[in-house]
XYZ file of C-alpha atoms in Angstrom:
613
model
C 67.172 -22.945 230.735
C 64.684 -25.816 230.880
C 63.575 -24.568 234.249
C 62.951 -21.093 232.796
C 60.974 -22.497 229.857
C 58.885 -24.638 232.168
C 58.223 -21.743 234.545
C 57.229 -19.371 231.695
C 54.828 -21.916 230.163
C 53.285 -22.591 233.590
C 52.784 -18.859 234.329
C 51.177 -18.278 230.933
C 48.826 -21.223 231.459
C 47.903 -20.267 235.027
C 47.222 -16.581 234.313
C 45.502 -17.060 230.953
C 41.968 -17.051 232.489
C 42.754 -13.674 234.046
C 44.790 -12.128 231.211
C 43.186 -13.813 228.233
C 44.812 -16.213 225.758
C 46.063 -13.497 223.436
C 48.057 -11.619 226.075
C 49.289 -14.864 227.690
C 50.448 -16.306 224.364
C 52.188 -13.062 223.416
C 53.922 -12.890 226.818
C 55.113 -16.504 226.644
C 56.465 -15.941 223.070
C 58.405 -12.842 224.082
C 59.712 -14.545 227.228
C 60.935 -17.605 225.226
C 62.654 -15.429 222.620
C 64.554 -13.603 225.377
C 65.649 -16.930 226.904
C 66.941 -18.206 223.559
C 68.831 -14.953 222.945
C 70.217 -15.203 226.488
C 71.460 -18.725 225.781
C 73.192 -17.598 222.571
C 74.857 -14.519 224.088
C 76.235 -16.298 227.134
C 77.203 -19.507 225.320
C 80.967 -18.796 225.383
C 80.793 -18.508 229.179
C 78.565 -21.545 229.645
C 80.781 -23.721 227.440
C 83.938 -22.631 229.270
C 85.627 -21.357 226.130
C 86.210 -17.914 227.646
C 86.163 -16.420 231.130
C 85.220 -12.883 230.069
C 83.193 -11.701 227.083
C 83.974 -8.737 224.842
C 82.383 -5.336 225.356
C 79.690 -5.663 222.683
C 78.572 -9.116 223.757
C 78.689 -8.010 227.416
C 76.476 -5.019 226.628
C 73.985 -7.188 224.772
C 74.071 -9.673 227.642
C 73.337 -6.903 230.197
C 70.403 -5.692 228.113
C 69.008 -9.231 227.871
C 69.318 -9.716 231.650
C 67.360 -6.477 232.155
C 64.701 -7.488 229.601
C 64.430 -10.920 231.167
C 63.716 -9.429 234.627
C 61.441 -6.716 233.180
C 59.425 -9.254 231.169
C 58.908 -11.357 234.294
C 57.961 -8.326 236.465
C 55.564 -6.788 233.921
C 52.991 -9.400 234.900
C 52.363 -7.367 238.052
C 50.644 -4.631 235.999
C 47.826 -6.785 234.491
C 47.478 -8.489 237.854
C 46.553 -5.111 239.411
C 44.453 -3.990 236.482
C 42.466 -7.228 236.086
C 42.561 -8.635 239.587
C 42.172 -5.576 241.783
C 43.446 -5.762 245.359
C 43.646 -9.615 245.310
C 45.632 -9.404 242.096
C 47.908 -6.861 243.809
C 48.750 -9.384 246.489
C 49.731 -11.845 243.770
C 51.805 -9.094 242.094
C 53.686 -8.324 245.309
C 54.536 -12.003 245.826
C 55.598 -12.346 242.173
C 57.907 -9.311 242.353
C 59.394 -10.415 245.702
C 60.225 -13.823 244.224
C 61.829 -12.133 241.200
C 63.969 -9.952 243.493
C 65.094 -12.950 245.555
C 65.946 -14.823 242.354
C 68.095 -11.886 241.252
C 69.934 -11.865 244.614
C 70.634 -15.596 244.448
C 71.796 -15.580 240.823
C 74.199 -12.611 240.924
C 77.029 -13.882 243.153
C 79.890 -11.445 243.702
C 78.702 -9.142 240.920
C 77.091 -5.830 241.869
C 76.613 -5.063 238.160
C 74.552 -8.198 237.541
C 72.579 -7.605 240.747
C 71.767 -4.025 239.691
C 70.680 -5.090 236.199
C 68.436 -7.960 237.304
C 66.938 -6.537 240.497
C 66.188 -2.970 239.242
C 63.115 -3.919 237.172
C 61.651 -5.788 240.141
C 62.016 -2.779 242.466
C 60.676 -0.396 239.824
C 57.508 -2.484 239.679
C 57.496 -2.733 243.493
C 57.749 1.073 243.691
C 54.581 1.229 241.611
C 52.650 -0.924 244.088
C 51.617 2.005 246.380
C 50.316 3.825 243.281
C 48.141 0.856 242.319
C 46.938 0.689 245.933
C 45.866 4.351 245.884
C 44.100 3.747 242.534
C 42.155 0.907 244.204
C 41.111 3.124 247.164
C 43.537 1.783 249.821
C 43.783 3.595 253.174
C 46.763 5.999 253.277
C 48.173 4.253 256.377
C 48.227 0.984 254.471
C 49.901 2.674 251.539
C 52.541 4.137 253.857
C 53.103 0.722 255.499
C 53.486 -0.816 252.039
C 56.077 1.792 251.040
C 58.105 1.178 254.212
C 57.852 -2.580 253.694
C 59.267 -2.186 250.174
C 62.197 -0.158 251.514
C 62.886 -2.739 254.248
C 62.654 -5.552 251.735
C 65.145 -3.756 249.444
C 67.569 -3.338 252.361
C 67.107 -7.018 253.250
C 67.895 -8.080 249.683
C 71.065 -5.966 249.596
C 72.201 -7.252 253.000
C 71.518 -10.858 251.953
C 73.482 -10.334 248.724
C 76.469 -8.997 250.639
C 76.367 -11.912 253.096
C 76.117 -14.432 250.257
C 78.958 -12.709 248.432
C 81.231 -12.922 251.465
C 80.274 -16.569 251.972
C 80.974 -17.383 248.323
C 84.307 -15.585 248.413
C 85.230 -17.450 251.613
C 84.174 -20.701 250.034
C 86.172 -19.967 246.881
C 89.207 -19.018 248.971
C 88.840 -22.222 251.039
C 88.480 -24.315 247.851
C 91.528 -22.636 246.329
C 93.518 -23.215 249.497
C 92.353 -26.850 249.623
C 93.393 -27.322 245.997
C 96.769 -25.761 246.710
C 97.247 -28.008 249.711
C 96.198 -31.023 247.676
C 98.735 -30.137 245.001
C 101.373 -29.609 247.624
C 100.502 -32.893 249.295
C 100.642 -34.733 245.985
C 103.994 -33.101 245.219
C 105.246 -34.029 248.690
C 104.055 -37.625 248.217
C 105.761 -37.818 244.808
C 108.922 -36.300 246.261
C 108.861 -38.698 249.192
C 108.278 -41.632 246.874
C 111.192 -40.532 244.685
C 113.325 -39.994 247.757
C 112.504 -43.435 249.159
C 113.156 -45.051 245.819
C 116.529 -43.340 245.551
C 117.453 -44.123 249.145
C 116.267 -47.706 248.745
C 118.339 -48.097 245.600
C 121.415 -46.594 247.221
C 121.048 -48.565 250.468
C 120.874 -51.868 248.622
C 124.359 -51.292 247.291
C 126.140 -51.386 250.690
C 123.813 -54.151 251.881
C 124.884 -56.203 248.846
C 128.512 -55.674 249.780
C 127.829 -56.578 253.425
C 126.060 -59.814 252.547
C 128.550 -60.770 249.831
C 131.549 -60.051 252.041
C 130.035 -61.919 254.988
C 129.343 -64.924 252.801
C 132.895 -65.030 251.558
C 134.269 -64.591 255.104
C 132.105 -67.423 256.356
C 133.127 -69.660 253.470
C 136.816 -69.051 254.038
C 136.757 -68.978 257.862
C 139.182 -71.395 259.465
C 137.666 -71.562 262.920
C 134.248 -71.482 264.552
C 134.694 -68.028 266.070
C 135.332 -66.446 262.660
C 132.337 -68.226 261.172
C 130.154 -67.006 264.026
C 131.286 -63.433 263.439
C 130.599 -63.748 259.699
C 127.170 -65.205 260.481
C 126.454 -62.233 262.747
C 127.210 -59.822 259.892
C 124.962 -61.858 257.596
C 122.129 -61.768 260.132
C 122.447 -57.986 260.491
C 122.474 -57.542 256.724
C 119.363 -59.685 256.310
C 117.629 -57.674 259.013
C 118.570 -54.422 257.276
C 117.228 -55.738 253.977
C 113.939 -56.913 255.535
C 113.396 -53.498 257.177
C 114.232 -51.693 253.943
C 111.755 -53.857 251.993
C 109.038 -53.132 254.566
C 109.648 -49.396 254.399
C 109.532 -49.357 250.582
C 106.362 -51.490 250.505
C 104.727 -49.210 253.043
C 105.632 -46.133 250.988
C 104.163 -47.718 247.847
C 100.962 -48.683 249.642
C 100.689 -45.230 251.199
C 101.079 -43.568 247.794
C 98.619 -45.966 246.107
C 101.318 -47.313 243.791
C 101.295 -50.919 244.952
C 99.697 -53.430 242.552
C 98.886 -57.118 242.729
C 99.086 -59.642 239.919
C 96.897 -62.530 238.869
C 98.797 -65.634 237.777
C 98.219 -69.370 238.079
C 99.974 -71.026 241.000
C 99.896 -74.207 243.073
C 98.355 -73.177 246.391
C 99.161 -76.456 248.092
C 102.792 -76.223 246.996
C 102.996 -72.599 248.196
C 101.681 -73.561 251.656
C 103.974 -76.590 251.859
C 107.035 -74.546 250.890
C 106.169 -71.852 253.439
C 105.809 -74.445 256.171
C 109.148 -76.017 255.257
C 110.859 -72.617 255.385
C 109.673 -72.073 258.945
C 110.254 -75.558 260.337
C 113.916 -74.850 261.200
C 113.403 -71.526 263.020
C 110.377 -72.832 264.891
C 112.127 -76.014 265.904
C 115.176 -74.065 266.997
C 112.987 -72.056 269.383
C 111.571 -75.183 270.946
C 108.108 -74.735 269.450
C 105.866 -77.040 267.425
C 104.483 -76.251 263.996
C 101.097 -77.744 263.139
C 99.095 -77.818 259.926
C 95.374 -78.535 259.916
C 92.853 -78.860 257.080
C 95.323 -79.173 254.206
C 93.065 -81.640 252.412
C 90.381 -79.003 251.904
C 92.687 -76.647 250.018
C 92.421 -76.539 246.191
C 95.550 -77.088 244.169
C 95.704 -74.768 241.189
C 94.277 -71.269 241.702
C 94.794 -67.808 240.256
C 96.052 -64.861 242.280
C 99.211 -63.109 243.482
C 101.324 -65.923 244.923
C 104.237 -63.663 245.868
C 102.069 -61.282 247.932
C 100.182 -64.151 249.531
C 103.478 -65.736 250.552
C 104.609 -62.353 251.928
C 101.484 -62.130 254.096
C 101.924 -65.690 255.412
C 105.577 -65.068 256.210
C 104.696 -61.867 258.097
C 101.993 -63.622 260.118
C 104.129 -66.668 260.954
C 107.092 -64.409 261.783
C 104.860 -62.432 264.149
C 103.670 -65.623 265.820
C 107.252 -66.924 266.253
C 108.380 -63.574 267.608
C 105.867 -63.516 270.475
C 105.549 -67.212 271.290
C 107.976 -68.582 273.891
C 106.468 -72.065 274.378
C 103.751 -74.175 272.904
C 102.857 -74.393 269.234
C 102.023 -72.373 266.141
C 99.132 -73.768 264.185
C 98.265 -73.058 260.583
C 94.572 -73.888 260.141
C 93.178 -74.088 256.602
C 89.629 -74.008 255.319
C 88.363 -73.700 251.741
C 85.070 -74.050 249.903
C 83.620 -73.326 246.478
C 82.530 -69.727 246.066
C 79.783 -68.822 243.606
C 79.741 -68.026 240.737
C 83.305 -69.378 240.408
C 86.422 -69.594 242.464
C 87.462 -70.721 245.903
C 86.972 -69.035 249.254
C 90.120 -69.659 251.322
C 90.448 -69.092 255.072
C 93.890 -69.294 256.667
C 94.295 -68.942 260.413
C 97.659 -68.507 262.146
C 97.168 -69.417 265.816
C 99.891 -69.036 268.480
C 100.162 -69.727 272.167
C 101.831 -66.421 273.004
C 100.838 -63.822 275.595
C 97.768 -62.631 273.660
C 96.693 -59.008 273.507
C 94.424 -56.589 275.286
C 91.579 -54.730 273.579
C 93.743 -51.601 273.374
C 96.574 -53.488 271.753
C 94.206 -55.074 269.226
C 92.888 -51.616 268.326
C 96.450 -50.457 267.525
C 97.594 -53.712 265.979
C 97.575 -52.638 262.326
C 98.902 -49.132 262.932
C 102.212 -48.572 261.072
C 105.324 -48.256 263.270
C 103.242 -49.041 266.387
C 104.627 -52.074 268.229
C 101.582 -52.197 270.603
C 103.745 -52.240 273.736
C 106.775 -50.382 275.016
C 110.050 -52.172 274.508
C 108.790 -54.499 271.780
C 111.087 -53.007 269.135
C 114.128 -53.219 271.374
C 113.286 -56.803 272.428
C 112.224 -58.318 269.122
C 113.426 -55.873 266.448
C 111.466 -54.965 263.361
C 109.845 -51.782 262.132
C 106.253 -52.419 263.126
C 105.168 -52.412 259.464
C 104.674 -56.109 258.753
C 101.078 -56.429 259.920
C 100.008 -53.079 258.428
C 101.510 -54.095 255.043
C 99.873 -57.549 255.265
C 96.440 -55.997 255.907
C 96.794 -53.568 252.993
C 97.998 -56.350 250.667
C 95.035 -58.513 251.665
C 92.674 -55.651 250.803
C 94.411 -55.122 247.469
C 93.750 -58.804 246.697
C 90.090 -58.354 247.586
C 90.356 -60.116 250.933
C 90.593 -59.279 254.634
C 93.052 -59.766 257.463
C 91.607 -59.731 260.947
C 92.882 -60.631 264.432
C 91.440 -61.732 267.718
C 93.256 -62.409 270.975
C 92.801 -63.032 274.677
C 95.398 -61.922 277.214
C 97.451 -64.887 278.413
C 95.911 -67.315 275.912
C 97.328 -66.381 272.526
C 96.349 -64.708 269.276
C 94.708 -65.783 266.038
C 95.170 -63.973 262.710
C 92.691 -64.822 259.962
C 93.380 -64.231 256.261
C 90.326 -64.600 254.038
C 90.622 -64.535 250.262
C 88.623 -65.444 247.221
C 90.876 -67.033 244.601
C 89.788 -67.631 241.016
C 90.335 -71.036 239.360
C 93.564 -71.382 237.409
C 93.291 -70.748 233.701
C 96.098 -73.071 232.653
C 95.883 -76.103 234.912
C 97.423 -78.382 232.313
C 100.810 -76.639 232.283
C 103.432 -79.152 233.458
C 104.982 -78.502 236.815
C 108.433 -78.369 235.254
C 107.547 -75.109 233.500
C 106.772 -73.476 236.861
C 109.991 -74.379 238.658
C 111.648 -71.040 237.924
C 108.622 -69.134 239.172
C 108.470 -71.142 242.401
C 112.183 -70.664 242.946
C 111.772 -66.908 242.665
C 108.897 -67.002 245.166
C 110.932 -69.014 247.682
C 113.832 -66.611 247.347
C 111.556 -63.645 247.949
C 110.048 -65.440 250.969
C 113.527 -65.900 252.442
C 114.043 -62.133 252.351
C 111.039 -61.661 254.650
C 112.306 -63.965 257.393
C 113.876 -62.459 260.536
C 117.644 -62.366 260.481
C 118.326 -65.515 262.456
C 115.517 -67.389 260.787
C 116.754 -66.415 257.365
C 120.048 -68.172 257.878
C 118.380 -71.256 259.340
C 115.896 -71.431 256.492
C 118.617 -70.848 253.935
C 120.556 -73.833 255.142
C 117.513 -76.013 254.641
C 116.733 -74.946 251.125
C 118.600 -76.458 248.206
C 121.618 -74.540 247.143
C 121.816 -73.376 243.535
C 122.991 -76.018 241.150
C 126.652 -75.698 240.166
C 127.365 -73.932 236.924
C 127.400 -76.682 234.348
C 130.688 -77.266 232.613
C 130.430 -77.265 228.854
C 130.623 -80.755 227.361
C 133.530 -81.415 224.970
C 132.704 -80.815 221.323
C 134.255 -83.249 218.834
C 134.493 -82.284 215.178
C 134.324 -84.709 212.351
C 137.619 -86.636 211.761
C 139.061 -85.085 214.866
C 139.687 -86.453 218.319
C 140.768 -83.214 219.929
C 138.241 -81.230 222.017
C 137.382 -77.692 221.021
C 139.974 -75.485 222.712
C 137.291 -72.862 223.287
C 135.666 -75.227 225.818
C 138.724 -75.021 228.062
C 138.625 -71.286 228.465
C 137.192 -69.620 231.573
C 133.728 -68.126 231.605
C 133.826 -64.571 230.272
C 131.636 -62.202 232.254
C 131.019 -58.475 231.869
C 129.839 -56.612 234.967
C 128.242 -53.189 234.247
C 127.439 -50.992 237.271
C 128.072 -47.370 238.162
C 128.838 -48.335 241.799
C 132.300 -49.686 242.404
C 131.038 -51.596 245.450
C 128.564 -53.547 243.330
C 131.202 -54.371 240.727
C 133.558 -55.596 243.439
C 130.763 -57.615 245.069
C 130.020 -59.488 241.813
C 133.712 -60.047 241.219
C 134.060 -61.457 244.738
C 131.273 -63.929 244.149
C 132.442 -65.040 240.699
C 136.211 -65.120 241.304
C 136.221 -68.550 242.994
C 134.646 -69.975 239.807
C 137.688 -68.921 237.776
C 135.692 -66.491 235.630
C 137.379 -63.990 233.362
C 135.691 -60.795 234.559
C 135.618 -57.416 232.823
C 133.896 -54.369 234.336
C 132.365 -51.151 233.046
C 131.142 -48.155 235.034
C 128.427 -47.075 232.583
C 126.469 -48.162 229.532
C 128.687 -46.395 226.972
C 131.796 -48.086 228.367
C 130.018 -51.421 228.273
C 129.112 -50.977 224.599
C 132.715 -50.180 223.772
C 133.897 -53.336 225.523
C 131.304 -55.368 223.674
C 132.658 -54.078 220.350
C 136.199 -55.304 221.093
C 135.550 -58.583 222.972
C 133.047 -61.368 223.361
C 131.341 -62.471 226.604
C 129.285 -65.403 227.749
C 127.032 -63.409 230.067
C 126.532 -59.745 231.064
C 125.365 -58.482 234.468
C 123.705 -55.122 233.728
C 122.732 -52.523 236.355
C 119.450 -50.874 235.324
C 119.906 -47.457 236.890
C 123.013 -45.735 235.576
C 123.792 -42.146 234.605
C 124.041 -41.077 230.944
C 122.937 -44.403 229.497
C 120.846 -46.710 231.692
C 120.931 -50.477 231.579
C 117.764 -50.925 229.533
C 118.856 -48.549 226.786
C 122.313 -50.132 226.791
C 120.677 -53.531 226.259
C 118.516 -52.191 223.432
C 121.563 -50.855 221.610
C 123.411 -54.118 222.221
C 120.544 -56.164 220.784
C 120.153 -53.831 217.817
C 123.775 -54.164 216.844
C 125.440 -56.914 214.888
C 128.440 -57.410 217.166
C 129.563 -60.658 218.818
C 127.534 -59.949 221.957
C 124.143 -59.110 220.372
C 122.648 -62.387 221.575
C 124.519 -62.807 224.857
C 122.312 -63.300 227.944
C 121.894 -60.051 229.910
C 120.964 -60.340 233.576
C 119.364 -57.165 234.948
C 120.594 -56.132 238.403
C 118.493 -53.500 240.199
C 116.374 -52.676 243.216
C 113.275 -51.883 241.090
C 111.142 -55.033 241.151
C 107.682 -53.656 240.400
C 105.781 -55.442 237.576
C 106.147 -52.444 235.280
C 109.910 -52.420 235.892
C 110.176 -56.125 235.064
C 108.105 -55.611 231.892
C 110.355 -52.731 230.867
C 113.444 -54.921 231.269
C 111.824 -57.657 229.210
C 110.924 -55.188 226.482
C 114.530 -53.980 226.407
C 115.740 -57.499 225.627
C 117.090 -58.541 229.070
C 117.095 -62.256 229.805
C 116.876 -62.414 233.578
C 116.302 -60.252 236.621
C 118.183 -60.275 239.948
C 117.110 -57.870 242.676
C 119.418 -56.036 245.013
C 120.947 -56.534 247.503
C 122.955 -59.221 245.797
C 123.865 -62.445 247.545
C 125.940 -65.403 246.287
C 122.935 -67.782 246.002
C 120.857 -65.310 243.993
C 123.737 -64.355 241.661
C 124.880 -67.929 241.095
C 121.325 -69.119 240.621
C 120.800 -66.509 237.912
C 124.052 -67.411 236.223
C 123.205 -71.104 236.291
C 119.773 -70.362 234.863
C 120.886 -68.480 231.778
C 123.865 -70.774 231.069
C 121.783 -73.946 231.335
C 119.454 -72.584 228.662
C 116.373 -72.784 230.904
C 115.495 -69.099 230.398
C 111.809 -68.944 229.648
C 111.359 -65.259 230.205
C 112.463 -62.698 232.700
C 111.748 -63.243 236.391
C 112.794 -61.885 239.741
C 115.281 -63.629 241.981
C 115.694 -62.021 245.389
C 118.195 -63.070 248.009
């Protein structure tokens, strides 16, 4: 509309010396009135309120389109009358431009084309008449008539071509939109499928790890312990591969998030190095650390994801290095305006890589060489996941290598200063313990067992101290009773796994297969702790906990430990909002379960956190 107003004002100004100010002003006024009326009539279409107008408004709109074109084309008449043959040339150009404008602005509508282009061709049909009036040669008049017919055919042909092109474009856009919707639905379906499969697979893995731990604990000879250890190694490998697949699916769907919390970077690096000392030493390699003094202490970032990247990189170096050393080289400097730039290099003395292998290095499921998967195991996702996590944290993961010399992976990050550097270290112990446990889950199977043996075992469940009442010397008989535990899970395997872990402690264990059954048990008995599965039919674990907390029964304040495979930040927040006290991720293992039990019974619960085996 602004373009039309500007064009009308410019035409009136330019032609005013030829037409006179009175005619030019009158023409501009009429032209502007038509534009305003056009804007009002077609407003429902322009605003998107309707797709088709009613008959009356459509008729008025058609008349306005005709008047608009006729008002523009009428200028050809005074051009001939006042300008003679030279004015006629201007008139022909003016009418041709109006006809082309009509062709361009009437896509897929023959009706609109007919309404807007007819006035232009009526004026064009009058051009030979004006030529005769100005004494033009008959041959020139004939040529002009033929040219007008050819131009009309050209306009119609162009309109048809443009209509087909627009229809093809619309069809392609519609098809693209449909494919996008289908792809989004497929991604959502795949994500839901992977989540369901991941949840279901963690149940048998929990049973495998729990049963293997009990077999190893009760084995009477070395051969039986070795067989139990083999089962444990296989279970840890299955869990690591499952975690990689689920992380890859989240990254691929854009659902992976990173957190920003304060953590001790030096402590994180030291713990990671300690975790790998055993596996590296067992392979006959050396582990070196360089530049630790340059690293800041308290920073802000996602410690769990950073530890995951480091574990993947060190695991990759251990996998491919047969002799020599693995060096962790650290560099850090202040980054303006605030924060720390951190550079971590993992250097190995392995076989190195060719240029082609480097190009494929971060491709998911690509092991860069035939036979790698069979020889070393793994899914080929660790490096791809690490690169994507580094990018999510605003950093980069790159690699360089020389065949026969070794490889070097470089992780570069910018970490913000910690916001709460004064918080005592004691208040972060639980968080660090959760990070270490998650790191153990990313170790290769054999390494996981070696590292586990080097990390402190969970503290024993504290026995309640005797309570003496005034004027009495007898201890409270309640303190002699066994620990009362309620296990709520819709999978029988999970219930049996928890029972198997807790039975040696002499616990009095009750079980429920769903939330409603658990609430009924909580009405008739009292418990010291409740293990609550989050995903259950009918009434899930979070809603069960809400109802338990809202009630006034004997178990309204009992610690509830969430047990689930969903460990995303939003899942943890949902459990906290529901009133759960702690969070243990599947698959369950004795250290994780006993550590959670010890945590809530010792009264050190400072909020929900994740403990992974």
